[in-house]
Amino acid sequence: MGGVARAHPIKHGVVVDWEALEGLWERLLVGGLRVCPEQWPVLVSDSPSAPPAGRDRIAELLFETLAVPACHMASTALLALCSTGAFSGLAVEAGAGVCHATPIYAGHARHEATFRLDVAGSTLSRYLRDLLVAACPHLQLQALPRKAITQLKKRYCYVSLDFEGDLRNPDRHHPVSFCLGNGYSVCLSSERFRCPEPIFQPSLLGQARPGLPALVFRALQKVPATLRKRLADTVVLAGGSTLFPGFTKRLEMELEAQCRRHGYGALRPCLVAAPGRGTAVWTGGSMVASLRSFQCRWITRAMYQECGSRLVHEVFD
């Protein structure tokens, strides 16, 4: 399974190396789960902003390479929403590679109102490394393994509710120390809340795009007025990068401010932050696939062989 850990075929939610993905899936199914792909239907989640042509490649990989008996493809946003038992709402995903704000009504994503931000967990881990290197140049922290940086991020970092104020006032910092394997000790101070901040202020990384709260508001603004309140009543958070302490409160504060600023003061978004939201897509997929009413939604291998990849778009788009 060592090769699995090194394979990274997806970048910002989009497959960039199909050969690596094929090898990864094969090792996970056969070597990891110890199942025979020919005997199990597979539900695949894909990014709300992934190119539609990617579904052709997924179907080809599943049916022609792995020879699975059936498959289904669903947006990660829809599955995240389903994990809470809802089929209408606004899914706000912040995972490892990308953030999305996706309005969904009656189980169908509103693609024209979907917004993405290419700042997420992996970006924040690299940013934390840069912050640590700048704070402790004598310790050569560039050599810290990515896994160690990710663990530090998850254990110690949090989202500030007043970033500029906290940055100016050292008394508001809450420093913590951790020991490196070589015996050195490193202190994390303002780095703890500076690390997640680019999700709210991408300009800290030199990106001109708006932060996640602005994109969530734009998604609500873009849907028809008749649907806006209903979707705002169920704003579901999903993905590991939403687990930072303070994330939910900060997003709620900024989203409410966006509504007031743009004349939507009566709109009160209700955020749903379930404890297991880090794996909401997985949970939603398992729930949906177990429903009796879902069983007619599979595309079988025989159907694929008869109709080809066009069936994928007719059924799943």
mmCIF file of C-alpha atoms in Angstrom:
data_model
loop_
_atom_site.group_PDB
_atom_site.id
_atom_site.type_symbol
_atom_site.label_atom_id
_atom_site.label_comp_id
_atom_site.label_asym_id
_atom_site.label_seq_id
_atom_site.Cartn_x
_atom_site.Cartn_y
_atom_site.Cartn_z
ATOM 1 C CA MET A 1 0.000 0.000 0.000
ATOM 2 C CA GLY A 2 3.037 2.305 0.017
ATOM 3 C CA GLY A 3 2.378 3.302 -3.593
ATOM 4 C CA VAL A 4 -1.112 4.454 -2.646
ATOM 5 C CA ALA A 5 0.256 7.023 -0.228
ATOM 6 C CA ARG A 6 2.503 8.496 -2.924
ATOM 7 C CA ALA A 7 -0.084 8.693 -5.705
ATOM 8 C CA HIS A 8 -1.815 12.072 -6.029
ATOM 9 C CA PRO A 9 -3.806 11.899 -9.263
ATOM 10 C CA ILE A 10 -6.271 14.648 -8.279
ATOM 11 C CA LYS A 11 -5.459 18.362 -8.090
ATOM 12 C CA HIS A 12 -7.997 20.950 -6.914
ATOM 13 C CA GLY A 13 -10.777 18.366 -7.274
ATOM 14 C CA VAL A 14 -9.959 17.472 -10.889
ATOM 15 C CA VAL A 15 -8.248 14.279 -12.092
ATOM 16 C CA VAL A 16 -4.904 15.182 -13.674
ATOM 17 C CA ASP A 17 -3.375 11.696 -13.978
ATOM 18 C CA TRP A 18 -5.798 8.964 -15.069
ATOM 19 C CA GLU A 19 -3.132 6.269 -15.137
ATOM 20 C CA ALA A 20 -2.245 6.978 -11.519
ATOM 21 C CA LEU A 21 -5.936 6.979 -10.569
ATOM 22 C CA GLU A 22 -6.412 3.587 -12.211
ATOM 23 C CA GLY A 23 -3.494 2.143 -10.271
ATOM 24 C CA LEU A 24 -4.691 3.730 -7.044
ATOM 25 C CA TRP A 25 -8.227 2.348 -7.335
ATOM 26 C CA GLU A 26 -6.974 -1.095 -8.266
ATOM 27 C CA ARG A 27 -4.621 -1.225 -5.271
ATOM 28 C CA LEU A 28 -7.282 0.085 -2.912
ATOM 29 C CA LEU A 29 -9.973 -2.351 -4.064
ATOM 30 C CA VAL A 30 -7.850 -5.457 -4.485
ATOM 31 C CA GLY A 31 -4.936 -4.870 -2.130
ATOM 32 C CA GLY A 32 -6.637 -2.702 0.500
ATOM 33 C CA LEU A 33 -10.271 -3.792 0.694
ATOM 34 C CA ARG A 34 -9.490 -7.268 -0.680
ATOM 35 C CA VAL A 35 -12.582 -7.355 -2.869
ATOM 36 C CA CYS A 36 -13.100 -8.506 -6.436
ATOM 37 C CA PRO A 37 -14.169 -5.447 -8.497
ATOM 38 C CA GLU A 38 -16.200 -7.652 -10.869
ATOM 39 C CA GLN A 39 -18.567 -8.471 -7.999
ATOM 40 C CA TRP A 40 -19.294 -5.026 -6.538
ATOM 41 C CA PRO A 41 -21.161 -1.962 -7.882
ATOM 42 C CA VAL A 42 -19.239 1.271 -7.304
ATOM 43 C CA LEU A 43 -20.526 4.722 -6.405
ATOM 44 C CA VAL A 44 -18.094 7.467 -7.433
ATOM 45 C CA SER A 45 -18.206 11.049 -6.201
ATOM 46 C CA ASP A 46 -16.847 13.850 -8.341
ATOM 47 C CA SER A 47 -16.190 17.539 -7.874
ATOM 48 C CA PRO A 48 -19.079 19.939 -8.674
ATOM 49 C CA SER A 49 -16.800 21.844 -11.056
ATOM 50 C CA ALA A 50 -15.053 18.847 -12.655
ATOM 51 C CA PRO A 51 -15.216 18.776 -16.485
ATOM 52 C CA PRO A 52 -18.160 16.608 -17.687
ATOM 53 C CA ALA A 53 -15.796 14.684 -19.985
ATOM 54 C CA GLY A 54 -14.180 13.257 -16.879
ATOM 55 C CA ARG A 55 -17.246 11.104 -16.295
ATOM 56 C CA ASP A 56 -16.604 9.376 -19.621
ATOM 57 C CA ARG A 57 -13.130 8.437 -18.420
ATOM 58 C CA ILE A 58 -14.472 7.256 -15.055
ATOM 59 C CA ALA A 59 -17.035 5.000 -16.766
ATOM 60 C CA GLU A 60 -14.334 3.625 -19.069
ATOM 61 C CA LEU A 61 -12.045 2.901 -16.137
ATOM 62 C CA LEU A 62 -14.776 1.223 -14.082
ATOM 63 C CA PHE A 63 -16.420 -0.853 -16.794
ATOM 64 C CA GLU A 64 -13.558 -1.616 -19.183
ATOM 65 C CA THR A 65 -10.555 -1.810 -16.855
ATOM 66 C CA LEU A 66 -11.984 -2.902 -13.512
ATOM 67 C CA ALA A 67 -15.056 -4.621 -15.025
ATOM 68 C CA VAL A 68 -17.420 -3.591 -12.222
ATOM 69 C CA PRO A 69 -21.025 -4.812 -12.642
ATOM 70 C CA ALA A 70 -22.605 -1.349 -12.118
ATOM 71 C CA CYS A 71 -21.749 2.215 -11.182
ATOM 72 C CA HIS A 72 -23.291 5.496 -10.138
ATOM 73 C CA MET A 73 -21.736 8.971 -10.214
ATOM 74 C CA ALA A 74 -22.805 11.779 -7.901
ATOM 75 C CA SER A 75 -21.556 15.229 -7.035
ATOM 76 C CA THR A 76 -19.678 15.502 -3.744
ATOM 77 C CA ALA A 77 -21.957 18.441 -2.925
ATOM 78 C CA LEU A 78 -25.094 16.331 -3.264
ATOM 79 C CA LEU A 79 -23.645 13.512 -1.166
ATOM 80 C CA ALA A 80 -22.567 15.981 1.524
ATOM 81 C CA LEU A 81 -26.116 17.313 1.635
ATOM 82 C CA CYS A 82 -27.541 13.780 1.744
ATOM 83 C CA SER A 83 -25.405 13.009 4.798
ATOM 84 C CA THR A 84 -27.725 15.327 6.762
ATOM 85 C CA GLY A 85 -30.879 13.822 5.256
ATOM 86 C CA ALA A 86 -31.532 16.834 3.003
ATOM 87 C CA PHE A 87 -31.987 16.949 -0.772
ATOM 88 C CA SER A 88 -32.253 20.737 -1.053
ATOM 89 C CA GLY A 89 -29.802 23.236 0.400
ATOM 90 C CA LEU A 90 -26.436 24.846 -0.139
ATOM 91 C CA ALA A 91 -23.398 22.578 0.212
ATOM 92 C CA VAL A 92 -20.234 24.381 1.358
ATOM 93 C CA GLU A 93 -17.258 22.080 0.922
ATOM 94 C CA ALA A 94 -13.733 22.796 2.109
ATOM 95 C CA GLY A 95 -11.594 19.722 1.713
ATOM 96 C CA ALA A 96 -7.985 18.964 0.868
ATOM 97 C CA GLY A 97 -7.762 20.364 -2.647
ATOM 98 C CA VAL A 98 -10.632 22.754 -3.308
ATOM 99 C CA CYS A 99 -13.578 24.626 -1.777
ATOM 100 C CA HIS A 100 -17.031 24.748 -3.377
ATOM 101 C CA ALA A 101 -20.336 26.470 -2.746
ATOM 102 C CA THR A 102 -23.023 24.479 -4.568
ATOM 103 C CA PRO A 103 -26.783 25.164 -4.416
ATOM 104 C CA ILE A 104 -28.862 22.002 -4.760
ATOM 105 C CA TYR A 105 -32.616 21.813 -5.214
ATOM 106 C CA ALA A 106 -34.553 18.540 -5.153
ATOM 107 C CA GLY A 107 -31.346 16.564 -5.628
ATOM 108 C CA HIS A 108 -30.090 18.560 -8.621
ATOM 109 C CA ALA A 109 -27.077 20.878 -8.507
ATOM 110 C CA ARG A 110 -27.404 24.411 -9.898
ATOM 111 C CA HIS A 111 -24.197 24.454 -11.933
ATOM 112 C CA GLU A 112 -24.642 28.060 -13.015
ATOM 113 C CA ALA A 113 -24.629 29.108 -9.348
ATOM 114 C CA THR A 114 -21.684 26.946 -8.244
ATOM 115 C CA PHE A 115 -18.473 28.694 -7.198
ATOM 116 C CA ARG A 116 -15.036 27.257 -6.406
ATOM 117 C CA LEU A 117 -11.910 28.384 -4.570
ATOM 118 C CA ASP A 118 -8.574 26.675 -5.160
ATOM 119 C CA VAL A 119 -7.453 27.274 -1.584
ATOM 120 C CA ALA A 120 -8.035 24.332 0.745
ATOM 121 C CA GLY A 121 -6.330 21.924 3.129
ATOM 122 C CA SER A 122 -3.217 21.133 1.089
ATOM 123 C CA THR A 123 -2.670 24.817 0.363
ATOM 124 C CA LEU A 124 -2.971 25.628 4.051
ATOM 125 C CA SER A 125 -0.450 22.931 4.982
ATOM 126 C CA ARG A 126 2.095 24.426 2.577
ATOM 127 C CA TYR A 127 1.320 27.889 3.955
ATOM 128 C CA LEU A 128 1.866 26.678 7.530
ATOM 129 C CA ARG A 129 5.249 25.282 6.525
ATOM 130 C CA ASP A 130 6.183 28.670 5.042
ATOM 131 C CA LEU A 131 5.075 30.440 8.217
ATOM 132 C CA LEU A 132 7.127 28.086 10.396
ATOM 133 C CA VAL A 133 10.210 28.432 8.202
ATOM 134 C CA ALA A 134 9.908 32.233 8.396
ATOM 135 C CA ALA A 135 9.468 32.158 12.192
ATOM 136 C CA CYS A 136 12.329 29.699 12.838
ATOM 137 C CA PRO A 137 14.825 30.029 9.954
ATOM 138 C CA HIS A 138 17.600 28.375 11.957
ATOM 139 C CA LEU A 139 15.746 25.059 12.374
ATOM 140 C CA GLN A 140 15.543 24.090 8.681
ATOM 141 C CA LEU A 141 11.859 23.210 8.960
ATOM 142 C CA GLN A 142 11.603 22.776 5.191
ATOM 143 C CA ALA A 143 12.562 19.153 5.862
ATOM 144 C CA LEU A 144 9.523 18.477 8.052
ATOM 145 C CA PRO A 145 7.415 15.698 6.445
ATOM 146 C CA ARG A 146 4.107 16.778 4.977
ATOM 147 C CA LYS A 147 2.311 14.396 7.337
ATOM 148 C CA ALA A 148 3.861 16.129 10.350
ATOM 149 C CA ILE A 149 2.821 19.556 9.053
ATOM 150 C CA THR A 150 -0.736 18.300 8.493
ATOM 151 C CA GLN A 151 -0.880 16.923 12.039
ATOM 152 C CA LEU A 152 0.287 20.262 13.460
ATOM 153 C CA LYS A 153 -2.350 22.062 11.426
ATOM 154 C CA LYS A 154 -5.148 19.795 12.617
ATOM 155 C CA ARG A 155 -4.042 19.811 16.249
ATOM 156 C CA TYR A 156 -3.129 23.442 16.861
ATOM 157 C CA CYS A 157 -4.622 25.774 14.235
ATOM 158 C CA TYR A 158 -7.898 27.653 14.504
ATOM 159 C CA VAL A 159 -9.876 30.354 12.710
ATOM 160 C CA SER A 160 -9.803 33.816 14.229
ATOM 161 C CA LEU A 161 -13.080 35.699 14.640
ATOM 162 C CA ASP A 162 -11.173 39.013 14.437
ATOM 163 C CA PHE A 163 -8.097 38.368 12.336
ATOM 164 C CA GLU A 164 -6.742 41.919 12.087
ATOM 165 C CA GLY A 165 -7.351 42.558 15.781
ATOM 166 C CA ASP A 166 -5.699 39.315 16.835
ATOM 167 C CA LEU A 167 -2.756 39.980 14.545
ATOM 168 C CA ARG A 168 -2.145 43.432 16.081
ATOM 169 C CA ASN A 169 -2.471 42.329 19.702
ATOM 170 C CA PRO A 170 0.087 39.742 20.908
ATOM 171 C CA ASP A 171 -1.909 39.359 24.134
ATOM 172 C CA ARG A 172 -4.573 37.582 22.075
ATOM 173 C CA HIS A 173 -2.131 34.989 20.773
ATOM 174 C CA HIS A 174 -2.244 31.585 22.422
ATOM 175 C CA PRO A 175 1.227 30.107 21.862
ATOM 176 C CA VAL A 176 1.846 26.393 22.068
ATOM 177 C CA SER A 177 5.093 24.474 21.823
ATOM 178 C CA PHE A 178 5.817 21.168 20.176
ATOM 179 C CA CYS A 179 8.941 19.049 20.028
ATOM 180 C CA LEU A 180 10.636 17.906 16.868
ATOM 181 C CA GLY A 181 12.201 14.483 16.543
ATOM 182 C CA ASN A 182 15.689 16.001 16.701
ATOM 183 C CA GLY A 183 15.104 17.416 20.176
ATOM 184 C CA TYR A 184 14.361 20.986 19.107
ATOM 185 C CA SER A 185 11.250 22.763 20.359
ATOM 186 C CA VAL A 186 9.152 25.057 18.158
ATOM 187 C CA CYS A 187 6.614 27.616 19.334
ATOM 188 C CA LEU A 188 3.453 28.261 17.348
ATOM 189 C CA SER A 189 1.983 31.684 18.074
ATOM 190 C CA SER A 190 0.116 33.803 15.509
ATOM 191 C CA GLU A 191 0.797 31.006 13.003
ATOM 192 C CA ARG A 192 -2.041 29.102 14.656
ATOM 193 C CA PHE A 193 -4.722 31.456 13.300
ATOM 194 C CA ARG A 194 -2.786 32.767 10.303
ATOM 195 C CA CYS A 195 -2.681 29.281 8.753
ATOM 196 C CA PRO A 196 -6.449 28.880 7.928
ATOM 197 C CA GLU A 197 -6.992 32.565 7.091
ATOM 198 C CA PRO A 198 -6.384 32.269 3.302
ATOM 199 C CA ILE A 199 -9.718 30.442 2.962
ATOM 200 C CA PHE A 200 -11.311 33.712 4.066
ATOM 201 C CA GLN A 201 -8.650 35.982 2.539
ATOM 202 C CA PRO A 202 -6.977 34.380 -0.510
ATOM 203 C CA SER A 203 -5.100 37.671 -0.993
ATOM 204 C CA LEU A 204 -2.690 36.477 1.720
ATOM 205 C CA LEU A 205 -1.432 34.004 -0.891
ATOM 206 C CA GLY A 206 -1.427 36.563 -3.679
ATOM 207 C CA GLN A 207 -4.758 35.419 -5.124
ATOM 208 C CA ALA A 208 -7.229 38.048 -6.303
ATOM 209 C CA ARG A 209 -10.315 35.840 -5.879
ATOM 210 C CA PRO A 210 -12.867 36.463 -3.099
ATOM 211 C CA GLY A 211 -12.819 34.298 0.002
ATOM 212 C CA LEU A 212 -15.221 31.469 0.765
ATOM 213 C CA PRO A 213 -17.883 33.571 2.567
ATOM 214 C CA ALA A 214 -18.218 35.855 -0.480
ATOM 215 C CA LEU A 215 -18.520 32.832 -2.781
ATOM 216 C CA VAL A 216 -21.198 31.277 -0.567
ATOM 217 C CA PHE A 217 -23.164 34.530 -0.724
ATOM 218 C CA ARG A 218 -22.742 34.714 -4.507
ATOM 219 C CA ALA A 219 -24.113 31.182 -4.811
ATOM 220 C CA LEU A 220 -27.236 32.199 -2.860
ATOM 221 C CA GLN A 221 -27.537 35.413 -4.836
ATOM 222 C CA LYS A 222 -27.342 33.519 -8.117
ATOM 223 C CA VAL A 223 -30.266 31.158 -7.474
ATOM 224 C CA PRO A 224 -33.865 32.230 -8.265
ATOM 225 C CA ALA A 225 -35.405 34.398 -5.569
ATOM 226 C CA THR A 226 -38.159 31.810 -5.036
ATOM 227 C CA LEU A 227 -35.545 29.237 -3.919
ATOM 228 C CA ARG A 228 -33.152 31.496 -2.036
ATOM 229 C CA LYS A 229 -34.645 31.290 1.468
ATOM 230 C CA ARG A 230 -35.222 27.552 1.265
ATOM 231 C CA LEU A 231 -31.613 26.884 0.302
ATOM 232 C CA ALA A 232 -30.291 29.386 2.866
ATOM 233 C CA ASP A 233 -32.165 27.480 5.577
ATOM 234 C CA THR A 234 -29.859 24.475 5.011
ATOM 235 C CA VAL A 235 -26.229 25.503 4.474
ATOM 236 C CA VAL A 236 -24.358 22.241 5.011
ATOM 237 C CA LEU A 237 -20.638 22.335 5.820
ATOM 238 C CA ALA A 238 -18.493 19.427 4.639
ATOM 239 C CA GLY A 239 -14.817 18.539 4.391
ATOM 240 C CA GLY A 240 -11.860 18.374 6.752
ATOM 241 C CA SER A 241 -10.965 22.053 6.390
ATOM 242 C CA THR A 242 -14.300 23.039 7.984
ATOM 243 C CA LEU A 243 -13.194 21.369 11.223
ATOM 244 C CA PHE A 244 -10.924 24.196 12.398
ATOM 245 C CA PRO A 245 -12.246 25.627 15.678
ATOM 246 C CA GLY A 246 -13.944 28.929 14.870
ATOM 247 C CA PHE A 247 -14.574 28.063 11.208
ATOM 248 C CA THR A 248 -18.365 27.778 11.484
ATOM 249 C CA LYS A 249 -18.785 30.946 13.559
ATOM 250 C CA ARG A 250 -16.518 33.008 11.295
ATOM 251 C CA LEU A 251 -18.324 31.836 8.149
ATOM 252 C CA GLU A 252 -21.683 32.574 9.747
ATOM 253 C CA MET A 253 -20.576 36.078 10.802
ATOM 254 C CA GLU A 254 -19.185 36.965 7.380
ATOM 255 C CA LEU A 255 -22.106 35.463 5.498
ATOM 256 C CA GLU A 256 -24.589 37.478 7.556
ATOM 257 C CA ALA A 257 -22.486 40.602 6.933
ATOM 258 C CA GLN A 258 -22.546 39.909 3.179
ATOM 259 C CA CYS A 259 -26.340 39.599 3.272
ATOM 260 C CA ARG A 260 -26.737 42.905 5.130
ATOM 261 C CA ARG A 261 -24.217 44.710 2.923
ATOM 262 C CA HIS A 262 -25.970 43.714 -0.291
ATOM 263 C CA GLY A 263 -29.541 44.353 0.797
ATOM 264 C CA TYR A 264 -30.539 40.827 1.827
ATOM 265 C CA GLY A 265 -30.937 41.610 5.525
ATOM 266 C CA ALA A 266 -34.011 39.392 5.834
ATOM 267 C CA LEU A 267 -32.021 36.371 4.624
ATOM 268 C CA ARG A 268 -30.651 34.458 7.633
ATOM 269 C CA PRO A 269 -28.519 31.534 6.465
ATOM 270 C CA CYS A 270 -28.643 28.570 8.824
ATOM 271 C CA LEU A 271 -25.373 26.637 8.948
ATOM 272 C CA VAL A 272 -25.428 22.874 9.542
ATOM 273 C CA ALA A 273 -22.087 21.754 10.993
ATOM 274 C CA ALA A 274 -22.435 18.072 11.891
ATOM 275 C CA PRO A 275 -19.618 16.549 14.005
ATOM 276 C CA GLY A 276 -18.791 14.062 11.236
ATOM 277 C CA ARG A 277 -18.672 16.647 8.455
ATOM 278 C CA GLY A 278 -15.052 15.814 7.659
ATOM 279 C CA THR A 279 -16.294 12.609 6.012
ATOM 280 C CA ALA A 280 -19.747 13.869 5.003
ATOM 281 C CA VAL A 281 -19.357 12.852 1.350
ATOM 282 C CA TRP A 282 -18.445 9.288 2.346
ATOM 283 C CA THR A 283 -21.340 9.142 4.806
ATOM 284 C CA GLY A 284 -23.808 10.570 2.292
ATOM 285 C CA GLY A 285 -22.676 8.094 -0.350
ATOM 286 C CA SER A 286 -23.122 5.127 1.959
ATOM 287 C CA MET A 287 -26.577 6.339 2.988
ATOM 288 C CA VAL A 288 -27.758 6.944 -0.571
ATOM 289 C CA ALA A 289 -26.388 3.646 -1.913
ATOM 290 C CA SER A 290 -28.241 1.711 0.795
ATOM 291 C CA LEU A 291 -31.657 3.168 -0.064
ATOM 292 C CA ARG A 292 -34.061 0.772 -1.785
ATOM 293 C CA SER A 293 -35.303 3.605 -4.004
ATOM 294 C CA PHE A 294 -31.733 4.185 -5.219
ATOM 295 C CA GLN A 295 -31.222 0.721 -6.684
ATOM 296 C CA CYS A 296 -32.785 1.697 -10.026
ATOM 297 C CA ARG A 297 -30.212 4.498 -10.389
ATOM 298 C CA TRP A 298 -27.259 2.240 -11.172
ATOM 299 C CA ILE A 299 -25.878 2.003 -14.692
ATOM 300 C CA THR A 300 -25.075 -1.642 -15.339
ATOM 301 C CA ARG A 301 -22.206 -2.920 -17.409
ATOM 302 C CA ALA A 302 -24.677 -4.297 -19.959
ATOM 303 C CA MET A 303 -26.309 -0.864 -20.304
ATOM 304 C CA TYR A 304 -22.895 0.736 -20.787
ATOM 305 C CA GLN A 305 -21.879 -1.822 -23.413
ATOM 306 C CA GLU A 306 -25.111 -1.199 -25.312
ATOM 307 C CA CYS A 307 -25.254 2.608 -25.159
ATOM 308 C CA GLY A 308 -21.693 3.753 -24.416
ATOM 309 C CA SER A 309 -20.613 6.771 -22.425
ATOM 310 C CA ARG A 310 -23.509 9.000 -23.601
ATOM 311 C CA LEU A 311 -25.675 7.123 -21.101
ATOM 312 C CA VAL A 312 -23.480 8.473 -18.295
ATOM 313 C CA HIS A 313 -24.472 12.053 -19.140
ATOM 314 C CA GLU A 314 -28.133 11.233 -19.726
ATOM 315 C CA VAL A 315 -28.502 9.547 -16.342
ATOM 316 C CA PHE A 316 -26.149 11.488 -14.076
ATOM 317 C CA ASP A 317 -25.916 15.057 -15.406
#
